[in-house]
Coordinates of C-alpha atoms in Angstrom, one line a residue:
M1 CA 0.0 0.0 0.0
R2 CA 1.5 3.3 -1.1
R3 CA -1.5 5.5 -0.2
G4 CA -4.4 4.7 2.1
P5 CA -5.2 3.9 5.7
R6 CA -2.0 1.7 6.2
P7 CA 0.8 3.1 4.0
G8 CA 3.7 0.6 3.7
Q9 CA 1.7 -2.5 4.5
I10 CA 2.5 -5.5 2.3
F11 CA -0.1 -7.9 1.2
E12 CA 1.3 -11.2 0.1
L13 CA -0.4 -12.9 -2.8
K14 CA -0.6 -16.7 -2.4
E15 CA -4.0 -17.8 -3.7
D16 CA -5.1 -18.2 -7.3
V17 CA -7.9 -15.7 -6.7
V18 CA -7.5 -12.8 -4.3
T19 CA -10.4 -10.4 -3.6
I20 CA -10.1 -6.8 -2.4
G21 CA -12.8 -4.8 -0.8
S22 CA -14.2 -3.2 2.4
G23 CA -16.2 -6.3 3.3
S24 CA -14.8 -8.6 6.0
K25 CA -14.9 -11.7 3.7
N26 CA -12.3 -10.3 1.3
D27 CA -8.8 -11.6 1.2
I28 CA -7.5 -8.0 1.4
V29 CA -9.8 -5.8 3.5
I30 CA -9.4 -2.0 3.0
L31 CA -11.7 0.2 5.1
D32 CA -12.2 3.4 3.1
N33 CA -15.2 5.2 1.7
D34 CA -13.8 4.9 -1.8
V35 CA -13.6 1.1 -1.5
S36 CA -16.7 -1.0 -2.4
R37 CA -17.7 -4.0 -0.3
E38 CA -16.5 -6.2 -3.2
H39 CA -14.3 -3.8 -5.2
C40 CA -11.9 -5.9 -7.4
R41 CA -10.2 -9.2 -7.6
L42 CA -6.8 -10.7 -8.8
V43 CA -6.7 -13.9 -10.8
R44 CA -3.4 -15.7 -11.2
V45 CA -1.9 -15.9 -14.7
M46 CA 1.3 -17.9 -14.6
T47 CA 3.8 -15.8 -12.5
D48 CA 1.5 -12.7 -12.4
Y49 CA -2.1 -11.7 -11.7
E50 CA -4.9 -10.3 -13.8
L51 CA -7.0 -7.5 -12.3
E52 CA -10.7 -7.3 -12.7
D53 CA -13.1 -4.6 -11.3
L54 CA -16.2 -6.0 -9.6
K55 CA -18.6 -3.2 -10.6
S56 CA -17.2 -1.0 -7.9
G57 CA -18.7 2.4 -7.2
R58 CA -15.6 4.5 -7.4
G59 CA -13.7 2.4 -10.0
T60 CA -10.4 0.5 -10.3
F61 CA -7.5 2.1 -12.2
V62 CA -4.1 1.0 -13.4
S63 CA -1.7 3.9 -14.3
G64 CA -4.7 6.2 -14.6
Q65 CA -6.7 4.0 -17.0
R66 CA -10.0 2.5 -15.8
V67 CA -10.1 -1.3 -15.5
E68 CA -13.2 -3.3 -16.2
S69 CA -12.4 -6.7 -17.7
G70 CA -9.1 -8.4 -17.1
W71 CA -5.9 -6.3 -17.0
L72 CA -2.6 -8.2 -16.7
L73 CA -0.4 -6.6 -14.1
K74 CA 3.3 -6.3 -14.4
P75 CA 5.9 -5.5 -11.7
G76 CA 5.7 -1.7 -11.0
S77 CA 2.0 -1.4 -11.9
F78 CA 0.1 1.1 -9.7
I79 CA -3.5 0.1 -8.8
E80 CA -5.8 2.9 -7.7
L81 CA -9.1 2.2 -5.9
G82 CA -11.2 5.3 -6.2
E83 CA -9.2 8.5 -5.4
N84 CA -7.9 7.5 -1.9
I85 CA -6.1 4.2 -2.3
T86 CA -2.9 3.4 -4.2
L87 CA -1.4 -0.1 -4.3
E88 CA 1.9 -1.0 -6.0
Y89 CA 2.1 -4.5 -7.6
D90 CA 5.4 -6.3 -7.4
R91 CA 6.8 -9.8 -7.7
G92 CA 9.4 -11.3 -5.6
D93 CA 10.5 -13.8 -2.9
T94 CA 10.2 -12.2 0.5
S95 CA 12.9 -14.6 1.7
L96 CA 15.4 -12.8 -0.5
E97 CA 14.7 -9.3 0.9
M98 CA 17.6 -7.1 1.9
P99 CA 19.2 -8.4 5.2
K100 CA 19.6 -6.1 8.2
V101 CA 22.6 -4.0 7.2
P102 CA 24.6 -2.1 9.8
S103 CA 23.6 1.5 9.8
Q104 CA 27.2 2.6 9.1
A105 CA 27.1 0.7 5.9
L106 CA 24.4 3.0 4.5
N107 CA 25.6 6.2 6.1
A108 CA 29.1 6.0 4.8
E109 CA 30.3 7.7 1.6
A110 CA 30.9 4.3 0.0
P111 CA 29.6 0.8 0.9
D112 CA 31.2 -1.1 3.7
P113 CA 33.9 -3.4 2.1
N114 CA 32.4 -6.3 4.1
V115 CA 28.7 -5.5 3.7
H116 CA 27.8 -4.4 0.2
P117 CA 25.3 -5.2 -2.6
Y118 CA 26.0 -7.1 -5.8
L119 CA 24.8 -7.2 -9.4
V120 CA 24.3 -10.8 -10.6
M121 CA 23.7 -11.5 -14.3
T122 CA 20.6 -13.6 -14.7
V123 CA 20.3 -13.3 -18.5
G124 CA 23.1 -12.5 -21.0
L125 CA 26.5 -13.5 -22.1
N126 CA 27.7 -14.8 -18.7
P127 CA 24.6 -15.9 -16.6
G128 CA 25.5 -16.2 -13.0
Q129 CA 28.4 -13.8 -13.1
V130 CA 28.6 -11.7 -9.9
H131 CA 29.8 -8.1 -9.7
P132 CA 30.5 -6.8 -6.2
L133 CA 29.5 -3.1 -5.7
K134 CA 32.0 -1.5 -3.4
N135 CA 32.7 1.9 -5.0
R136 CA 30.9 5.2 -4.5
T137 CA 30.1 5.2 -8.3
V138 CA 30.0 2.2 -10.6
R139 CA 29.6 2.7 -14.4
L140 CA 28.5 0.0 -16.7
G141 CA 28.7 -0.1 -20.5
R142 CA 30.5 -1.5 -23.6
D143 CA 33.5 0.7 -23.4
L144 CA 36.6 -0.9 -21.7
S145 CA 37.0 2.1 -19.3
N146 CA 33.7 1.1 -17.5
D147 CA 33.8 -0.5 -14.0
I148 CA 31.6 -3.3 -15.4
V149 CA 32.2 -4.0 -19.0
L150 CA 29.4 -5.7 -21.0
Q151 CA 30.4 -6.5 -24.6
D152 CA 27.0 -6.6 -26.1
P153 CA 26.1 -4.7 -29.3
E154 CA 22.8 -3.5 -27.8
V155 CA 24.6 -2.0 -24.8
S156 CA 25.8 1.6 -25.2
R157 CA 29.4 2.5 -24.6
F158 CA 28.4 4.2 -21.4
H159 CA 25.0 2.8 -20.5
L160 CA 24.2 3.4 -16.9
L161 CA 25.7 4.7 -13.6
L162 CA 25.2 3.5 -10.0
R163 CA 25.8 6.1 -7.4
W164 CA 26.0 5.3 -3.6
T165 CA 23.7 7.3 -1.3
D166 CA 22.8 7.1 2.4
K167 CA 19.8 4.9 1.3
G168 CA 21.8 2.6 -1.0
Y169 CA 22.6 2.7 -4.7
Q170 CA 20.7 4.9 -7.2
I171 CA 20.7 3.9 -10.8
E172 CA 20.8 6.4 -13.7
D173 CA 20.5 5.8 -17.4
L174 CA 23.2 7.6 -19.3
N175 CA 21.0 8.4 -22.3
S176 CA 21.7 5.0 -23.7
T177 CA 20.4 4.0 -27.1
N178 CA 18.3 1.0 -26.1
G179 CA 17.3 2.1 -22.6
T180 CA 17.3 0.7 -19.1
R181 CA 14.4 -0.9 -17.3
I182 CA 13.8 -1.6 -13.6
N183 CA 11.4 -4.5 -13.1
G184 CA 10.1 -4.0 -16.7
V185 CA 9.6 -0.3 -16.4
T186 CA 11.8 2.1 -18.4
I187 CA 13.6 4.7 -16.4
A188 CA 14.1 8.2 -17.9
P189 CA 17.7 9.3 -18.7
D190 CA 19.3 11.5 -16.1
E191 CA 16.6 10.7 -13.5
P192 CA 18.1 8.7 -10.7
H193 CA 16.1 5.7 -9.4
L194 CA 16.7 4.2 -5.9
L195 CA 17.3 0.5 -6.2
R196 CA 15.7 -2.0 -3.8
A197 CA 16.8 -5.6 -2.9
N198 CA 16.0 -8.0 -5.8
D199 CA 15.2 -5.3 -8.3
M200 CA 15.7 -6.6 -11.9
I201 CA 17.8 -4.4 -14.2
Q202 CA 17.3 -4.9 -17.9
L203 CA 19.5 -3.5 -20.6
A204 CA 18.1 -3.6 -24.1
T205 CA 16.7 -7.1 -24.8
M206 CA 19.7 -9.4 -24.1
A207 CA 21.1 -8.5 -20.7
E208 CA 19.5 -8.6 -17.2
F209 CA 20.9 -8.3 -13.7
R210 CA 19.5 -8.7 -10.2
Y211 CA 20.5 -6.2 -7.6
T212 CA 20.9 -8.1 -4.3
W213 CA 22.7 -8.3 -1.0
Q214 CA 22.6 -12.1 -1.1
P215 CA 24.2 -13.2 -4.4
G216 CA 24.3 -16.9 -3.4
D217 CA 20.5 -17.0 -3.6
V218 CA 20.4 -15.8 -7.2
A219 CA 20.2 -18.5 -10.0
P220 CA 20.7 -17.6 -13.7
L221 CA 17.6 -17.9 -15.8
E222 CA 19.0 -20.5 -18.1
S223 CA 15.7 -21.1 -19.8
S224 CA 15.3 -17.5 -20.7
T225 CA 18.8 -17.3 -22.1
K226 CA 18.2 -20.4 -24.2
S227 CA 14.9 -19.0 -25.5
T228 CA 16.7 -16.0 -27.1
R229 CA 18.8 -18.2 -29.3
R230 CA 16.7 -21.3 -30.1
V231 CA 15.0 -21.4 -33.5
P232 CA 11.9 -23.5 -33.2
P233 CA 10.8 -25.8 -35.9
K234 CA 8.0 -24.5 -38.2
L235 CA 4.5 -25.5 -37.4
D236 CA 2.7 -26.9 -40.4
T237 CA -0.6 -25.1 -40.0
S238 CA -1.9 -21.7 -41.1
E239 CA -4.0 -21.3 -38.0
I240 CA -1.1 -20.7 -35.6
N241 CA 1.8 -18.4 -36.2
I242 CA 4.3 -18.8 -33.4
L243 CA 7.3 -17.4 -35.2
G244 CA 8.0 -13.7 -35.7
P245 CA 8.9 -10.5 -33.9
K246 CA 8.0 -10.0 -30.2
R247 CA 7.0 -7.9 -26.8
H248 CA 8.1 -8.2 -18.7
K249 CA 10.4 -9.4 -17.3
H250 CA 9.0 -10.8 -19.2
Q251 CA 11.2 -9.2 -21.9
T252 CA 10.7 -11.0 -25.2
S253 CA 13.6 -12.5 -27.1
R254 CA 14.5 -11.6 -30.6
L255 CA 12.3 -14.4 -31.8
G256 CA 9.2 -13.5 -29.8
T257 CA 5.8 -15.1 -29.7
G258 CA 4.6 -13.9 -33.1
L259 CA 1.2 -13.2 -31.5
Q260 CA -0.6 -9.9 -32.0
P261 CA -2.9 -8.7 -29.3
G262 CA -6.4 -10.2 -29.9
S263 CA -5.2 -12.8 -32.3
L264 CA -6.4 -15.8 -30.1
V265 CA -9.9 -14.7 -29.1
D266 CA -11.5 -17.3 -31.3
H267 CA -9.0 -20.1 -30.5
L268 CA -9.1 -23.2 -28.3
F269 CA -6.3 -23.6 -25.8
I270 CA -5.1 -27.2 -25.5
A271 CA -3.4 -28.1 -22.2
Y272 CA -1.4 -31.4 -22.1
A273 CA 1.7 -33.2 -21.0
R274 CA 4.5 -32.5 -23.5
E275 CA 5.6 -36.1 -23.7
E276 CA 2.2 -37.0 -25.1
W277 CA 2.4 -34.5 -28.0
E278 CA 3.0 -37.0 -30.8
A279 CA 0.7 -39.8 -29.5
I280 CA -2.4 -37.7 -29.1
V281 CA -2.1 -33.9 -29.2
A282 CA -0.7 -33.5 -32.7
P283 CA -3.4 -35.7 -34.4
L284 CA -6.1 -34.2 -32.2
M285 CA -5.0 -30.7 -33.3
A286 CA -5.1 -31.7 -37.0
I287 CA -8.6 -33.2 -36.6
L288 CA -9.9 -30.0 -34.9
Q289 CA -8.4 -27.8 -37.6
D290 CA -10.0 -30.0 -40.3
A291 CA -13.3 -29.3 -38.6
G292 CA -12.8 -25.6 -39.0
L293 CA -11.8 -24.9 -35.3
K294 CA -8.8 -22.7 -34.4
V295 CA -6.4 -24.2 -31.9
W296 CA -3.4 -22.9 -30.0
V297 CA -0.7 -25.0 -28.4
D298 CA 2.6 -24.1 -26.8
Q299 CA 4.6 -26.9 -28.3
Y300 CA 6.9 -24.7 -30.4
L301 CA 8.1 -22.4 -27.6
V302 CA 10.7 -23.3 -25.0
Q303 CA 8.7 -24.1 -21.9
G304 CA 9.6 -21.7 -19.0
G305 CA 11.2 -19.2 -21.3
D306 CA 10.1 -15.6 -21.6
D307 CA 8.5 -16.0 -25.0
W308 CA 6.6 -19.0 -23.8
M309 CA 5.5 -17.2 -20.6
L310 CA 4.1 -14.3 -22.6
A311 CA 2.4 -16.4 -25.2
V312 CA 0.7 -18.6 -22.5
E313 CA -0.4 -15.4 -20.7
Q314 CA -2.0 -14.2 -23.8
A315 CA -3.6 -17.5 -24.6
L316 CA -5.1 -17.8 -21.1
S317 CA -6.6 -14.4 -21.4
E318 CA -7.9 -14.6 -25.0
C319 CA -8.8 -18.2 -25.8
W320 CA -12.5 -18.9 -25.2
L321 CA -12.3 -22.6 -24.2
L322 CA -9.7 -24.9 -22.6
L323 CA -9.4 -28.5 -23.9
L324 CA -7.6 -30.5 -21.2
V325 CA -6.0 -33.7 -22.3
V326 CA -6.3 -35.7 -19.1
S327 CA -3.6 -38.2 -18.1
P328 CA -1.5 -38.8 -14.9
A329 CA 1.3 -36.9 -16.5
S330 CA -0.7 -33.9 -17.5
L331 CA -2.4 -33.6 -14.0
E332 CA 1.1 -33.7 -12.4
S333 CA 2.2 -30.7 -14.5
R334 CA 2.1 -27.4 -12.6
Y335 CA 1.5 -25.5 -15.8
V336 CA -1.5 -27.6 -16.7
R337 CA -3.0 -27.0 -13.3
L338 CA -2.4 -23.2 -13.6
A339 CA -4.2 -23.3 -16.9
Y340 CA -7.3 -25.1 -15.9
R341 CA -7.6 -23.2 -12.6
Y342 CA -7.3 -19.9 -14.5
F343 CA -10.2 -20.9 -16.7
L344 CA -12.2 -22.1 -13.7
N345 CA -11.6 -18.9 -11.8
R346 CA -12.7 -16.9 -14.9
E347 CA -15.7 -19.1 -15.4
K348 CA -14.6 -19.9 -18.9
P349 CA -15.5 -23.4 -20.4
I350 CA -13.3 -26.4 -19.9
I351 CA -13.7 -29.8 -21.7
P352 CA -11.6 -32.6 -20.1
M353 CA -10.7 -35.3 -22.6
L354 CA -9.9 -38.5 -20.7
Y355 CA -6.9 -39.7 -22.6
V356 CA -5.3 -42.0 -20.0
A357 CA -7.3 -43.3 -17.1
V358 CA -6.7 -41.5 -13.8
E359 CA -7.7 -42.9 -10.4
N360 CA -9.4 -39.7 -9.3
L361 CA -10.2 -36.6 -11.5
P362 CA -9.4 -33.4 -9.5
L363 CA -12.5 -32.4 -7.6
E364 CA -12.5 -28.9 -9.2
L365 CA -12.9 -30.6 -12.6
S366 CA -15.7 -32.9 -11.5
N367 CA -18.5 -30.5 -12.7
S368 CA -17.0 -30.2 -16.2
K369 CA -18.5 -32.5 -18.8
S370 CA -15.8 -34.9 -20.0
I371 CA -15.2 -36.8 -23.2
R372 CA -13.7 -40.2 -22.9
Y373 CA -11.1 -41.1 -25.5
D374 CA -11.4 -44.6 -27.0
S375 CA -8.1 -45.7 -28.7
H376 CA -10.0 -48.4 -30.6
N377 CA -12.5 -45.9 -32.0
R378 CA -10.5 -42.6 -32.2
R379 CA -12.7 -41.1 -34.9
Q380 CA -15.9 -41.5 -32.8
S381 CA -14.1 -39.9 -29.8
F382 CA -13.0 -36.9 -31.8
D383 CA -16.5 -36.5 -33.3
A384 CA -18.0 -36.5 -29.9
L385 CA -15.4 -33.9 -28.8
I386 CA -16.1 -31.6 -31.8
G387 CA -19.8 -31.8 -31.1
E388 CA -19.3 -30.8 -27.5
I389 CA -17.1 -27.9 -28.5
R390 CA -19.6 -26.6 -31.0
Q391 CA -22.4 -26.9 -28.4
R392 CA -20.3 -24.8 -25.9
R393 CA -19.7 -22.1 -28.5

C-alpha cells in the first residue's frame, strides 16, 4: 500500500484468486469510503495476476486507466481504488529481501567493504556472473573504461551509472540508445532511481541483472537465455503463427511469440503433457483444424522461457475454451494445473478429454462434462469432442 489507511503495508499474494474490498470476507480488506464492499479481484496468470473490477462504485484504475475486464499486471504497476487508495504491484520472494545492514554501511560515503550489494547477471553473455558493488560510483557499458564492461552490441558505450547514497545505490541511465528498465519499467535518462533488494535491471533485450545483498540465492535464468537463441521448428498449420517478432520481465527474445494482441480470441487452448504430443495432441490438433476450429498450443516455444510465458499469458486471457488432455502426466504438470484453474476462476468453459485413465479426477474438474477417449475408435471420440465444443460455442 502506497497511499491509504495503512501506507507501507505489504499484502502477500498466495492464492489463485485474491479479492479486495471493504467487506470482511475479502482476502484483502481495506476500510475506506472509496472502496466498495467487493471492489476488485486478482486472478493468477502464470507468474503474475490479472486485475478485474467487480462493478465498484468509485472504480479501479491502473496507471490512470480505468479497469473493467481483465488487466494483466506487471511489476511496478500502480493500482488505484477510487481516489484515496494506491497499491503497487510487485513480484518477488520475500525470503530474498535485503538483510539487516549495519547503519554505518548505509551512512558511509561508500559501501562497507564487508557488507555491500552485488549485481548478478541472470540473462546475458555470462549468466551467474557476480559483480560486487563497493565503490561510490559504478559505471556499466560496452567501453573498456567502465567498471563493469558488457560486450553486447545492444549496450551503449556508457550505458548506466550506479551512485551510492545514504539509502543505498541509485541507478541512472546515461542516455543509452536502447534504454534501461527496472522490473520491466523504463527509467528516464538522467533521473536517478533508488534500487531495492531484488530489483531486476534490464539493458536492451539481451542482458539482465539482479540487484541483491545475497548473491548466493540468485540463480541464472537459463531457460530465458536459451529462448533467445533457439529457432523453433516451423508449425505446419496456417491457424497458428508462433514465429515472428516479439514484446516483462518478461522481456521478449528476438524471436518473440509472433502473436498480435487479440489474435487468439476465437481459438481453443489445449493443455497437455508435452511427452504426449506425438501420441495424441498432434493428431487431435489436426482433426480439430480440419473441422474448422482454431487451436493454440505451446509446443513450439521453450517451456519456461520468456517467449513461452508471454504467449501462455495471452492464450489464457484470450482463448475462449480450454481443452484439457487428461492423463496422470498432465495432471502432475504445474503449468497444466495453472491453466485449468485460471479458466475455472474466470468461469470460462473447460472440456476434459480423458486420454489415459486416472484414479481420481481433481474435484475442481468434476463438474466439467468430460469426453472419454477410445483408442479403438478414435474417430468417434474426436467427433464427440467436436460436437461438444460446438455446443459450448
